[in-house]
Amino acid sequence: MIETKCPPVVSVPHLKASCSPALDPPHEVRAVRDSELGRTLLPPRRAFSVRVVKRAKSVGRSSAHHRPDLTAPRGEDRRGTPRNAEEHLSSPGVSLIRRRRPGMAVPYEGQSFSALRRQCQQNGRLFEDPLFPASDQSLFYQSNRIGQVTWKRPKELCSDPHLFVDGISAHDLHQGQLGNCWFVAACSSLAFREALWQKVIPDWKDQEWDQGKTESYSGIFHFRFWRFGEWVDVVIDDRLPTVNGELVYCHSNDSSEFWSALVEKAYAKTYGCYEALDGGNTADALVDFTGGVSEPLDLIEHGFKEDEEKCNELFERVLKVHDRGGLISCSIRAISAADMEARLACGLVKGHAYAVTDVRRVRLGHGLLAYFRSDKLNMIRMRNPWGQKEWNGPWSDSSEEWKKVSKSERERIGVTVQDDGEFWMNFDDFIANFTDIILCRLINTSYLSLHKTWDEAVMSGSWQRHDDPLLNRAGGCTNNKLSFLQNPQYVFDVKKPEDEVLICLQQKDRRARLREGRGENLAIGFDIHRVELNRTYRMHVTQQKVGGSVYINSRSVFLRIDLKEGRYVIIPTTFDPGLEADFLLRNFSDVSADCKELTQHEPPQTCWSGLCGYPSLVTQVHILNANGLAGQDSDGVSDPYVIIRCEGEKVRSPVHKNTRSPVFDIKGLFYRKKANNPISIELYNHNALMDSFLGQVTLPAEQGEFQQTLHLRDKGNRRDNDLPGTLTVAVVTSTVLTNI
C-alpha cells in the first residue's frame, strides 16, 4: 500500500492543496475567496456537532440519536431557540412559537412577529428587540471602527418613511460603510424578481407605514431567509445605526425608502452583528433569498475565454437561468490585498461583486428590416452595488455601439445614460474581463410546469466522531483510506439510461461564531461511487468512483453530473478526519431517485433468525461483458439483458440495444444462508411480446475471488448443451459480512 500524507492547508488566494492516494485521483482542497473583496478565508478549524435529522427514508436502523448541539452557545439548541424559552416569554420582545403548520416559516429565536406586534399595540409602545439591541454588540464582534453611532427610527430620519417608494428596484440599494457588496449585489438581483422578494419581504403592504393609522405602527418588521433547509422568519425593530444623521450601512437613493436598510439589519441579526457581513460569498446570499442552488463557475479554469463554442454554451446556460427566474452574480478575482477594490482602466472593479440584472439577445439594425435580420448580439447587464463606477468599454452607456441599435430597441431593454452603476456588456467582453460567475437556479419541482421539472431529495445529517470504527461518521476524504468509508453514506438510483443529476452539499453557516473566533467554514466535499444494483447496506470497500466535488472551505459545494442507469452512493465528508459538523445534502434528478441513508452494516438479526437462518456468506457478482451472442433480429443483433439469481433474490440489468457483445458492467450483492447453493446468471433478448432465452451460466459457491469467462448453456433437460456466446464474470465471496 502506498502511504500518502496531506500537505497543510495554506491560506493563499486560489489555493489548491492535494495528495495522491494510491489507485485514486488526488483530492484537492481549495480556500474559497471572498470574490468581492479578494479575500481568502482562513483554513478550517476543528468544530463539534450534533445529531442527524432525516428528510428521506433510511435503510435499516438509524444509528443517530438526538444529542445537544455542542457548537451552540450555552443555553441554545441547534436552531438557536433558547432552552429556557419559558423565561424569555416574560421578557419584552420574545414570544416563543411552539408549533407551526406545514409550509410556515420557522420563527427565528422563537420570536413571533404577530404576537410581538400585537403586544406592542396593546401596550402602546414601539418594539425594542432584546435579541438584537441598539448597541455596539449588534454592530461589531471585534471593536468599533466607525465612531459614535446613534440609533434612529425612520420617523426620526424623515417625515414620511416608506418601505418602498415607487416600487422596488436594484437602484434602491447603495452599499454603506461595510464590505458587504456580496450581500448588496444579491439584493440587487432579488429586486428584479417580484415573486422572490415578496417571499423575503412577506406581507409588505401590511408592514408598510400608514400615515392614516399612526397608532397601529409598532416599529416592528419581519423578513424571511432560507437557512439550512427551511425558511426562517426574522423579527427586528426599526432602529437603524446612523452617524451625523445619515445611515451607516445599506441605504436607498430616496432618503424616505427603508426596505434595503431593514432587510440588511434582519440579515445581520442572523449572523450576530453587522460586522459579520464584512466579506462573504454572494452564492450564500442568493441561496438565502431563494432556497435555490448556487453553481459557482470559474471562467478561466473552465476554458470559456479560449473556446468560442464553450462561451456560446455558457451564454445559453446563463440566459436559461435568468429567463427561469434565477439570480446571477459575477466578479473579477483579486489575487492580492493590493488588488482589493482596485479600479481597472475599463471602469470595472476587482474583488467586487456585481449583480446581473438582465441577459438577452439584442437585435441590431434600424426600422422594419431589423426584425427580419438574424443579427443579434449576446448581451448581459450588470449593476455595481456602489451605484456608480461603470464599464466604459464597448456598449457602455454612451458608447458609439448603441447607434447600431434602434431607439425602440434601446428603450425596450432599458439603456440609460447616467452613472447609476448599471451597464451593458457584450458577452464576449464579459468573458474577457470577468473571472467568476455564480448561477443560482430556482429548481422547478412543480408538476404543473411547461419547463423541465426536478425531483428533489433533501437529507440532513452530521459528521460525528466516535472511537468505534463502525460508529464513527467523521472519516475525512479519500486521502484517509482507513476511515473514508466511515462517513455517512447515501444511496440513490438513476432510472433512465442517462440522467443529469444536481447535488449540493451544505454545512451549517458558521459566520455567527465569528465573535467566538470559530467562524471559518470547514473544507467539505463529496464523492459519488457506482455500486451494486441491489445494495441496501453500507459500503465497506471503495467501489468505482464516477464523480465528486472539489473540496473547498465554503458554506456549500455543488456538482452537476451526467450518470448512467444504476445505483450510486454519495459520501459527504470533511477534508480532514475527526471534524464534527451538521450538513444538508440535496439531490435533484429527472425522476425520483429513491434517495436513502445507509445506516446498517449487515442484515439485522431478528427473533426469526434462529428459525429461518442467518447469512453466513456475502457474495458480490460483477457481470463484466458477453461476447458472441446469437443474433435475434433481421440485422443479426440482439437487445440482451442479464438476470442474476441467488437464493430467491434476483438482480436485473438494463437492456443493451442492438449488440451481440454487450458491456454490462453491473454488480449484484447477496447475503447467503446456503453456502452450497450455486448462483445462476441468465441472459435474455428483450422483445415486444415475449423475451427469448439466450443462455445461462452457473457459478460455484466457493469463497475468495475469481474471474472467469464461461460458455453459455441451455436450460432444463438441455442444460449440458452449449449455446452461442460467452459471459465474463468476477466474483468475490467472504464469510465476514462487512468485508464488501
XYZ file of C-alpha atoms in Angstrom:
740
model
C 0.000 0.000 0.000
C 1.299 3.440 -0.894
C 1.475 5.724 2.097
C 0.315 9.284 1.491
C 0.223 12.397 3.574
C -1.866 15.507 3.134
C 0.013 18.816 2.996
C -1.160 21.541 5.354
C -3.843 23.903 4.115
C -2.276 27.271 3.451
C -4.414 30.391 3.303
C -3.471 31.857 -0.055
C -5.668 33.067 -2.933
C -6.998 30.293 -5.140
C -5.256 27.663 -3.068
C -5.190 24.066 -4.227
C -3.500 21.532 -2.000
C -3.693 17.845 -2.753
C -2.201 14.488 -2.023
C -2.427 11.399 -4.161
C -3.944 8.329 -2.531
C -3.000 5.035 -4.082
C -5.102 3.961 -7.074
C -7.349 7.020 -6.848
C -7.163 10.558 -8.239
C -5.915 13.035 -5.635
C -8.355 15.111 -3.647
C -7.782 18.811 -3.580
C -8.868 21.426 -1.110
C -9.396 24.977 -2.208
C -9.617 28.030 0.024
C -12.730 29.887 -1.053
C -12.312 33.524 -1.973
C -14.388 36.429 -0.814
C -14.665 37.222 -4.517
C -15.925 40.699 -3.981
C -13.078 41.639 -1.654
C -10.323 39.443 -2.997
C -10.033 37.989 0.471
C -9.166 34.351 1.132
C -10.865 32.649 4.041
C -8.681 31.001 6.641
C -8.167 27.226 6.635
C -10.867 25.348 8.553
C -10.586 24.806 12.280
C -11.972 21.993 14.372
C -15.620 22.084 15.354
C -18.097 19.958 17.248
C -21.543 18.827 16.248
C -24.938 17.372 16.883
C -27.496 14.954 15.529
C -28.946 13.624 12.301
C -32.400 14.704 11.174
C -33.501 12.724 8.137
C -35.837 14.015 5.487
C -35.592 10.905 3.359
C -36.189 7.278 4.192
C -33.379 5.375 5.865
C -32.457 1.831 5.029
C -32.305 -0.132 8.232
C -31.993 1.109 11.764
C -30.669 4.598 12.357
C -27.509 4.827 14.377
C -28.003 8.524 15.034
C -29.604 9.791 18.219
C -30.708 13.189 19.405
C -27.856 14.966 21.119
C -27.458 18.537 22.312
C -25.613 20.861 19.958
C -22.147 21.273 21.388
C -21.470 24.073 18.908
C -24.334 26.291 20.044
C -23.763 28.929 22.701
C -24.698 27.833 26.210
C -28.450 27.825 26.668
C -29.272 27.361 22.977
C -30.189 24.337 20.911
C -29.140 23.698 17.314
C -31.835 26.001 15.897
C -30.858 28.843 18.148
C -34.043 28.643 20.241
C -33.271 29.402 23.907
C -33.618 26.307 26.070
C -35.055 28.417 28.843
C -37.530 29.953 26.416
C -40.263 29.997 29.034
C -38.191 32.516 30.967
C -37.804 34.614 27.832
C -41.584 34.783 27.478
C -41.671 37.119 30.427
C -39.104 39.381 28.777
C -40.332 42.099 26.405
C -39.707 41.263 22.770
C -39.780 37.472 22.937
C -42.748 35.276 22.026
C -41.979 31.586 21.642
C -43.719 29.631 18.896
C -44.164 26.001 19.900
C -45.944 24.697 16.802
C -46.312 25.640 13.178
C -48.372 24.388 10.289
C -46.559 22.682 7.394
C -45.103 25.234 4.992
C -44.837 28.020 7.571
C -41.530 29.724 8.214
C -39.696 28.902 11.436
C -39.669 31.851 13.890
C -36.035 32.848 14.401
C -35.036 32.556 18.067
C -38.688 31.755 18.854
C -39.879 35.307 18.154
C -43.395 35.545 16.701
C -43.941 38.679 14.622
C -47.728 38.738 15.016
C -47.634 38.101 18.765
C -44.953 40.721 19.392
C -46.677 43.347 17.259
C -49.994 42.693 18.997
C -48.257 43.003 22.365
C -46.728 46.354 21.391
C -50.052 47.685 20.086
C -51.794 46.690 23.312
C -49.085 48.346 25.416
C -48.898 51.418 23.170
C -45.121 51.269 22.729
C -42.655 50.776 19.911
C -40.865 47.454 19.680
C -37.307 47.146 21.010
C -35.653 43.873 20.105
C -33.846 42.401 23.148
C -32.057 39.841 20.958
C -30.526 42.497 18.667
C -30.281 45.622 20.823
C -29.375 49.123 19.693
C -25.809 48.810 20.957
C -22.280 48.094 19.782
C -22.746 44.349 20.272
C -25.154 44.401 17.317
C -22.644 46.344 15.238
C -19.305 44.676 15.908
C -17.813 41.403 17.063
C -14.349 42.961 17.454
C -14.180 46.704 18.044
C -15.891 49.899 16.937
C -14.416 51.024 13.626
C -16.847 53.786 12.632
C -17.012 56.075 15.658
C -20.014 57.286 17.607
C -23.202 55.658 16.327
C -26.713 56.882 17.066
C -29.609 54.505 16.544
C -32.633 56.195 14.988
C -36.011 55.088 13.781
C -37.039 56.017 10.202
C -39.517 58.581 11.538
C -36.555 60.385 13.118
C -34.713 60.455 9.778
C -37.536 61.721 7.562
C -41.110 62.933 7.902
C -42.759 60.349 5.635
C -40.928 56.987 5.750
C -41.862 54.062 3.496
C -40.710 50.551 2.823
C -40.910 51.234 -0.921
C -41.054 54.456 -2.901
C -42.354 53.959 -6.458
C -41.908 50.223 -6.208
C -38.736 48.206 -5.750
C -35.667 48.176 -7.988
C -31.947 47.486 -7.918
C -31.350 51.249 -7.828
C -32.801 51.306 -4.304
C -29.596 49.782 -2.921
C -26.329 51.506 -2.150
C -23.564 49.909 -0.144
C -22.628 51.693 3.063
C -19.558 51.570 5.328
C -19.380 47.787 5.257
C -17.618 45.373 2.918
C -20.827 43.522 2.114
C -21.179 44.157 -1.609
C -21.755 40.391 -1.870
C -24.995 40.883 0.060
C -25.976 44.113 -1.707
C -25.346 42.533 -5.124
C -27.629 39.645 -4.167
C -30.301 42.136 -3.054
C -29.980 43.927 -6.404
C -30.672 40.666 -8.213
C -33.562 39.937 -5.856
C -35.216 43.285 -6.602
C -35.958 42.186 -10.187
C -37.909 39.095 -9.086
C -41.251 40.047 -7.556
C -42.182 36.507 -6.541
C -38.856 36.150 -4.728
C -38.704 39.475 -2.903
C -42.285 39.031 -1.745
C -41.117 35.794 -0.117
C -38.223 37.594 1.606
C -40.409 40.595 2.490
C -43.728 38.937 3.400
C -46.988 40.888 3.650
C -45.181 44.066 2.660
C -48.392 46.077 2.366
C -49.269 45.146 5.929
C -45.782 46.193 7.064
C -45.777 49.475 5.135
C -46.142 52.757 7.042
C -49.708 54.062 7.043
C -49.829 57.783 7.754
C -53.558 57.497 8.363
C -53.125 54.934 11.139
C -50.070 56.034 13.048
C -51.422 54.430 16.210
C -51.114 50.964 14.639
C -47.409 51.384 13.856
C -45.293 49.392 16.319
C -41.747 49.750 14.978
C -41.512 46.042 14.192
C -40.747 44.281 10.884
C -40.081 40.735 9.789
C -38.192 39.192 6.862
C -37.592 35.646 5.710
C -34.434 33.837 4.658
C -33.855 30.239 3.601
C -31.440 28.745 6.113
C -30.261 25.150 6.152
C -33.306 23.626 4.510
C -36.125 25.794 5.831
C -37.440 29.333 5.693
C -36.734 31.343 8.842
C -38.826 34.357 9.870
C -36.609 37.055 11.416
C -38.127 39.825 13.561
C -36.382 43.186 14.035
C -37.181 46.614 15.389
C -36.778 49.636 13.104
C -33.873 51.301 14.928
C -31.055 51.825 12.416
C -27.408 52.866 13.024
C -26.574 56.408 11.897
C -23.646 58.809 12.005
C -24.364 62.538 11.714
C -27.963 61.771 10.810
C -27.050 59.508 7.869
C -27.492 55.746 7.633
C -24.174 53.986 8.165
C -24.886 50.895 6.117
C -27.096 49.980 3.159
C -29.400 52.782 2.035
C -31.620 53.852 -0.840
C -31.415 56.665 -3.381
C -34.533 58.073 -1.765
C -33.977 59.105 1.860
C -37.557 58.123 2.734
C -37.224 54.499 1.487
C -36.028 51.906 4.025
C -36.603 48.356 2.744
C -32.927 47.773 1.909
C -31.690 49.013 5.302
C -34.239 46.879 7.160
C -33.531 43.710 5.155
C -29.817 44.217 5.823
C -30.491 44.571 9.551
C -32.533 41.347 9.647
C -29.785 39.518 7.756
C -27.131 40.902 10.121
C -29.181 39.679 13.080
C -28.960 36.073 11.860
C -25.165 36.414 11.888
C -24.891 38.136 15.261
C -23.887 41.630 14.138
C -23.347 43.892 11.131
C -19.581 43.392 11.105
C -20.104 39.671 10.454
C -21.310 40.677 6.967
C -17.943 42.254 6.165
C -16.691 39.954 3.400
C -18.684 36.980 2.205
C -19.857 34.828 -0.653
C -22.593 36.065 -2.970
C -23.597 32.446 -3.632
C -24.677 32.115 0.012
C -26.861 35.229 -0.063
C -28.510 34.150 -3.337
C -29.433 30.806 -1.773
C -30.678 32.526 1.399
C -33.028 34.674 -0.702
C -34.376 31.860 -2.874
C -33.858 28.390 -1.420
C -32.250 27.608 -4.775
C -28.926 26.009 -5.645
C -25.869 28.135 -6.465
C -23.352 26.930 -9.025
C -20.065 28.896 -8.983
C -18.159 28.804 -12.279
C -14.505 29.709 -12.740
C -14.419 31.285 -16.213
C -10.662 30.789 -16.514
C -10.437 27.226 -15.229
C -13.289 26.009 -17.447
C -11.683 27.486 -20.568
C -14.534 29.807 -21.554
C -12.088 32.547 -22.526
C -10.301 30.424 -25.138
C -13.144 28.301 -26.524
C -15.842 30.126 -28.515
C -18.144 27.097 -28.501
C -17.908 26.830 -24.709
C -18.553 30.563 -24.451
C -21.750 30.240 -26.509
C -22.869 27.260 -24.421
C -22.294 29.280 -21.249
C -24.405 32.145 -22.591
C -27.251 29.699 -23.226
C -26.963 28.459 -19.630
C -26.863 31.981 -18.208
C -29.829 33.013 -20.367
C -31.829 29.965 -19.272
C -31.159 30.602 -15.567
C -32.178 34.250 -15.976
C -35.299 33.514 -18.041
C -36.472 30.943 -15.498
C -36.269 33.327 -12.567
C -32.801 32.534 -11.210
C -30.360 35.029 -9.707
C -26.860 35.684 -11.049
C -23.756 37.438 -9.742
C -20.226 37.883 -11.086
C -16.842 39.257 -10.070
C -13.244 39.854 -11.113
C -10.864 37.960 -8.884
C -8.448 39.952 -6.736
C -5.263 37.943 -6.229
C -3.616 40.148 -3.615
C -4.502 42.657 -0.916
C -3.371 45.477 -3.211
C -5.908 44.300 -5.798
C -8.872 44.582 -3.480
C -11.416 47.026 -4.914
C -8.834 48.305 -7.412
C -10.467 50.071 -10.366
C -9.303 48.962 -13.796
C -8.872 51.242 -16.801
C -12.093 49.811 -18.265
C -14.033 51.059 -15.225
C -14.587 47.671 -13.604
C -13.557 46.973 -10.013
C -11.559 43.937 -8.883
C -12.572 41.871 -5.878
C -16.096 43.264 -6.071
C -19.454 41.522 -6.559
C -21.720 42.678 -9.387
C -25.386 41.759 -9.767
C -26.513 40.527 -13.185
C -29.813 42.305 -13.842
C -30.599 41.218 -17.419
C -29.463 38.745 -20.073
C -30.767 38.864 -23.637
C -30.064 38.828 -27.350
C -30.198 42.392 -28.659
C -31.432 42.943 -32.222
C -29.115 45.046 -34.396
C -30.290 47.442 -37.100
C -32.981 50.073 -37.583
C -36.516 50.090 -38.867
C -38.725 47.263 -40.015
C -35.890 45.389 -41.719
C -34.210 44.885 -38.341
C -36.989 42.486 -37.359
C -36.221 40.250 -40.314
C -32.465 40.199 -39.837
C -30.729 37.428 -37.957
C -28.076 39.737 -36.494
C -28.373 39.592 -32.725
C -25.784 40.252 -30.076
C -25.423 38.297 -26.832
C -25.632 40.936 -24.112
C -25.538 40.984 -20.330
C -26.448 43.836 -17.963
C -24.837 44.304 -14.562
C -25.006 46.630 -11.599
C -22.295 47.843 -9.256
C -23.659 47.892 -5.651
C -21.873 51.200 -5.135
C -24.366 52.820 -7.515
C -21.519 54.259 -9.606
C -18.279 53.294 -11.403
C -19.381 51.551 -14.568
C -17.808 49.736 -17.502
C -16.553 52.311 -20.032
C -15.764 49.986 -22.939
C -17.889 48.910 -25.927
C -21.650 49.047 -25.269
C -21.232 51.223 -22.180
C -23.999 53.783 -21.628
C -22.845 56.451 -24.093
C -20.706 54.360 -26.456
C -20.919 54.566 -30.243
C -22.005 50.924 -30.474
C -25.555 51.778 -29.410
C -26.046 53.586 -32.723
C -26.291 50.105 -34.265
C -29.459 49.538 -32.247
C -32.775 51.249 -32.917
C -34.196 53.707 -30.398
C -37.180 51.454 -29.746
C -34.881 48.505 -29.018
C -32.782 50.644 -26.650
C -35.911 51.722 -24.799
C -37.165 48.139 -24.675
C -34.046 46.883 -22.922
C -33.682 49.961 -20.690
C -30.483 51.659 -21.875
C -29.825 54.783 -19.780
C -27.038 57.350 -19.988
C -26.282 58.078 -16.343
C -23.719 56.998 -13.775
C -26.122 54.818 -11.794
C -23.869 51.770 -11.556
C -25.809 49.774 -14.165
C -24.361 48.991 -17.589
C -24.478 46.593 -20.547
C -21.640 44.494 -21.959
C -21.213 42.242 -24.960
C -20.979 38.701 -23.559
C -17.579 38.234 -25.236
C -16.267 41.291 -23.375
C -17.838 39.959 -20.197
C -15.951 36.662 -20.568
C -12.731 38.522 -21.364
C -12.897 40.702 -18.234
C -14.687 38.753 -15.505
C -13.237 35.651 -13.845
C -16.146 34.216 -11.835
C -19.899 33.879 -12.224
C -22.480 32.409 -9.839
C -25.693 30.914 -11.219
C -28.389 30.480 -8.582
C -31.003 28.163 -10.049
C -34.555 28.002 -8.806
C -35.108 24.258 -9.016
C -38.531 23.629 -10.534
C -40.234 20.788 -8.658
C -43.772 21.619 -9.832
C -45.521 19.009 -11.938
C -47.713 21.753 -13.442
C -44.930 23.399 -15.417
C -44.000 23.776 -19.061
C -40.306 23.764 -18.152
C -38.187 20.848 -17.005
C -39.137 19.644 -13.551
C -36.864 18.020 -10.996
C -37.430 15.506 -8.250
C -35.766 16.708 -5.029
C -34.469 14.660 -2.123
C -33.291 16.570 0.972
C -31.335 14.838 3.732
C -29.968 16.338 6.934
C -27.047 14.647 8.621
C -23.891 15.229 10.594
C -20.280 14.200 10.784
C -19.847 12.692 14.254
C -16.629 11.387 15.738
C -16.582 8.018 17.544
C -13.805 5.694 18.716
C -15.615 2.646 17.298
C -14.954 2.479 13.517
C -18.452 1.057 12.955
C -19.994 4.111 14.638
C -17.549 6.795 13.525
C -19.072 9.213 10.991
C -16.211 11.691 10.638
C -13.720 9.889 8.435
C -12.371 12.656 6.206
C -11.798 12.470 2.437
C -10.376 9.520 0.454
C -6.840 10.534 1.373
C -7.719 8.891 4.698
C -8.008 5.326 3.415
C -8.781 3.626 6.703
C -11.598 5.972 7.725
C -13.100 7.363 4.492
C -15.906 4.780 4.321
C -16.842 5.516 7.944
C -18.515 8.743 6.771
C -22.295 8.970 6.250
C -23.419 7.205 3.053
C -26.481 7.953 0.917
C -27.729 5.672 -1.855
C -29.759 6.805 -4.875
C -30.876 5.347 -8.210
C -30.641 6.668 -11.749
C -33.625 5.119 -13.506
C -33.131 6.463 -17.034
C -30.447 5.266 -19.486
C -28.698 8.554 -18.677
C -29.765 11.400 -16.435
C -28.423 14.777 -15.343
C -28.127 14.907 -11.561
C -27.586 18.023 -9.426
C -26.032 17.540 -5.998
C -25.471 20.228 -3.374
C -23.760 19.709 -0.013
C -24.143 22.491 2.545
C -22.731 22.871 6.040
C -24.355 24.968 8.748
C -23.343 28.586 8.454
C -20.546 29.392 10.900
C -20.411 33.159 10.388
C -22.399 33.754 13.593
C -19.453 32.292 15.549
C -17.023 34.989 14.477
C -17.396 36.582 17.910
C -16.129 33.305 19.417
C -13.267 33.071 16.907
C -14.811 29.973 15.276
C -16.380 31.495 12.187
C -14.366 29.736 9.483
C -16.076 27.138 7.324
C -14.785 23.581 7.202
C -13.390 22.284 3.921
C -16.127 19.950 2.665
C -16.875 17.881 -0.428
C -18.283 14.565 -1.582
C -17.581 11.558 -3.794
C -20.020 9.505 -5.878
C -19.481 5.750 -6.274
C -21.286 3.299 -8.546
C -22.349 0.258 -6.517
C -24.342 -2.969 -6.812
C -27.869 -2.595 -8.187
C -29.372 -4.067 -5.011
C -27.112 -2.630 -2.282
C -29.064 -1.749 0.867
C -26.260 -1.818 3.466
C -23.211 0.372 3.960
C -20.270 0.116 1.613
C -17.116 -1.319 3.230
C -14.814 -1.476 0.206
C -14.296 1.504 -2.101
C -16.003 0.893 -5.427
C -15.857 2.669 -8.777
C -15.736 6.432 -8.330
C -17.721 8.204 -11.054
C -17.503 11.796 -9.856
C -17.209 14.184 -6.968
C -16.897 17.793 -5.939
C -13.813 19.820 -5.237
C -13.060 20.230 -1.512
C -13.492 23.838 -0.529
C -13.992 25.747 2.707
C -17.220 27.381 1.584
C -20.703 27.002 3.019
C -21.763 24.755 0.133
C -20.322 22.768 -2.764
C -22.183 21.895 -5.959
C -21.860 19.331 -8.738
C -23.781 18.856 -11.972
C -23.094 15.424 -13.457
C -24.492 13.034 -16.091
C -24.856 9.481 -14.774
C -25.827 6.220 -16.441
C -28.620 3.997 -15.201
C -27.700 2.258 -11.964
C -27.316 2.654 -8.213
C -24.905 5.117 -6.633
C -23.644 6.069 -3.191
C -22.807 9.662 -2.208
C -20.263 10.025 0.583
C -20.191 13.582 2.010
C -17.048 14.335 4.016
C -14.892 16.976 5.588
C -11.415 17.183 4.073
C -9.733 16.256 7.350
C -10.932 13.383 9.554
C -12.323 13.834 13.050
C -14.146 17.126 12.395
C -17.761 17.372 13.501
C -20.500 19.446 11.877
C -24.058 19.328 10.573
C -24.712 19.162 6.846
C -27.578 19.260 4.361
C -27.465 17.094 1.230
C -29.768 17.942 -1.691
C -30.161 15.652 -4.703
C -32.079 16.651 -7.847
C -32.881 14.263 -10.695
C -35.360 13.947 -13.543
C -37.347 11.175 -11.839
C -37.468 10.013 -8.230
C -34.046 8.740 -7.163
C -35.299 6.951 -4.019
C -32.529 8.605 -2.017
C -31.906 6.955 1.356
C -29.273 6.944 4.048
C -27.431 3.658 4.524
C -27.237 3.146 8.287
C -26.706 -0.594 8.811
C -23.596 -2.602 8.049
C -25.228 -6.010 7.512
C -28.640 -7.730 7.703
C -30.056 -7.391 11.233
C -30.592 -10.467 13.381
C -34.209 -10.882 14.450
C -36.239 -13.330 16.514
C -36.795 -15.286 13.293
C -33.099 -15.703 12.535
C -32.909 -18.886 14.621
C -35.737 -20.484 12.646
C -35.111 -19.116 9.167
C -31.351 -18.899 9.395
C -28.910 -16.014 9.179
C -26.470 -15.295 6.326
C -23.046 -16.886 6.644
C -21.604 -15.566 3.374
C -21.685 -12.373 1.357
C -21.058 -12.574 -2.389
C -20.565 -9.824 -4.940
C -21.199 -10.836 -8.556
C -19.807 -8.497 -11.214
C -21.076 -9.133 -14.760
C -18.417 -7.624 -16.991
C -19.496 -8.428 -20.549
C -20.775 -11.008 -23.009
C -19.450 -11.889 -26.443
C -20.720 -13.747 -29.500
C -24.386 -13.891 -28.521
C -26.864 -15.331 -31.004
C -28.434 -12.749 -33.316
C -32.164 -12.364 -32.746
C -33.420 -9.985 -35.427
C -33.059 -9.454 -39.160
C -29.895 -7.396 -38.654
C -28.247 -10.237 -36.770
C -28.063 -8.363 -33.435
C -29.832 -8.622 -30.076
C -31.192 -6.492 -27.235
C -29.720 -8.502 -24.345
C -30.048 -8.156 -20.598
C -28.896 -10.329 -17.725
C -30.555 -11.648 -14.543
C -28.533 -12.826 -11.522
C -30.387 -15.281 -9.240
C -29.329 -16.285 -5.735
C -31.490 -17.885 -3.008
C -34.735 -16.375 -4.251
C -33.326 -12.902 -4.889
C -32.629 -11.552 -8.352
C -30.888 -8.577 -9.914
C -31.686 -7.487 -13.472
C -29.503 -5.316 -15.670
C -30.701 -2.622 -18.090
C -31.325 -3.702 -21.698
C -28.444 -3.107 -24.133
C -29.712 -2.260 -27.598
C -28.507 -3.689 -30.917
C -25.444 -5.644 -29.858
C -24.141 -9.187 -29.663
C -21.270 -8.147 -27.377
C -22.778 -6.050 -24.566
C -20.624 -4.491 -21.853
C -22.928 -4.944 -18.865
C -20.603 -3.767 -16.075
C -23.230 -4.335 -13.372
C -22.977 -5.837 -9.910
C -25.247 -7.663 -7.506
C -24.710 -8.266 -3.780
C -26.113 -11.324 -1.991
C -26.152 -12.293 1.693
C -26.322 -16.084 1.569
C -27.618 -18.613 4.091
C -26.967 -21.729 1.981
C -23.286 -21.864 1.199
C -23.594 -24.868 -1.132
C -26.257 -23.367 -3.396
C -24.763 -22.089 -6.662
C -25.555 -18.716 -8.233
C -27.128 -18.695 -11.690
C -26.907 -15.998 -14.345
C -29.381 -15.938 -17.223
C -29.250 -13.933 -20.456
C -32.363 -12.882 -22.366
C -33.157 -10.944 -25.513
C -35.741 -8.213 -24.982
C -38.764 -8.458 -27.298
C -42.016 -6.521 -27.531
C -44.195 -9.539 -26.704
C -42.052 -12.184 -25.026
C -38.358 -12.176 -24.191
C -36.258 -15.003 -25.617
C -33.674 -17.059 -23.712
C -30.033 -16.654 -24.839
C -28.262 -18.862 -22.319
C -27.151 -19.219 -18.720
C -24.119 -19.957 -16.561
C -23.782 -21.328 -13.031
C -21.226 -20.045 -10.538
C -19.686 -22.197 -7.813
C -20.239 -21.248 -4.176
C -16.565 -21.231 -3.230
C -15.013 -18.476 -1.129
C -12.417 -15.995 -2.310
C -12.074 -14.012 -5.530
C -12.015 -15.191 -9.123
C -12.797 -14.024 -12.648
C -13.973 -16.427 -15.343
C -15.182 -16.401 -18.919
C -17.903 -19.057 -19.157
C -19.689 -20.570 -22.154
C -23.446 -20.124 -22.195
C -25.544 -23.234 -21.597
C -29.099 -24.219 -22.352
C -31.641 -24.837 -19.588
C -33.894 -27.700 -18.498
C -33.079 -31.115 -19.911
C -30.723 -29.486 -22.408
C -28.617 -27.688 -19.804
C -25.482 -29.562 -20.920
C -25.783 -28.148 -24.427
C -23.643 -25.150 -25.332
C -25.293 -22.041 -26.790
C -23.568 -19.290 -28.772
C -21.645 -16.794 -26.696
C -19.615 -16.377 -23.524
C -20.084 -14.390 -20.320
C -17.249 -12.886 -18.277
C -17.884 -12.546 -14.547
C -15.888 -11.625 -11.439
C -16.952 -12.982 -8.055
C -15.917 -12.056 -4.505
C -17.171 -14.150 -1.553
C -16.414 -13.675 2.148
C -17.564 -15.173 5.436
C -17.262 -11.694 7.025
C -20.449 -9.850 6.092
C -18.803 -6.431 6.439
C -15.941 -7.228 4.056
C -17.717 -5.946 0.920
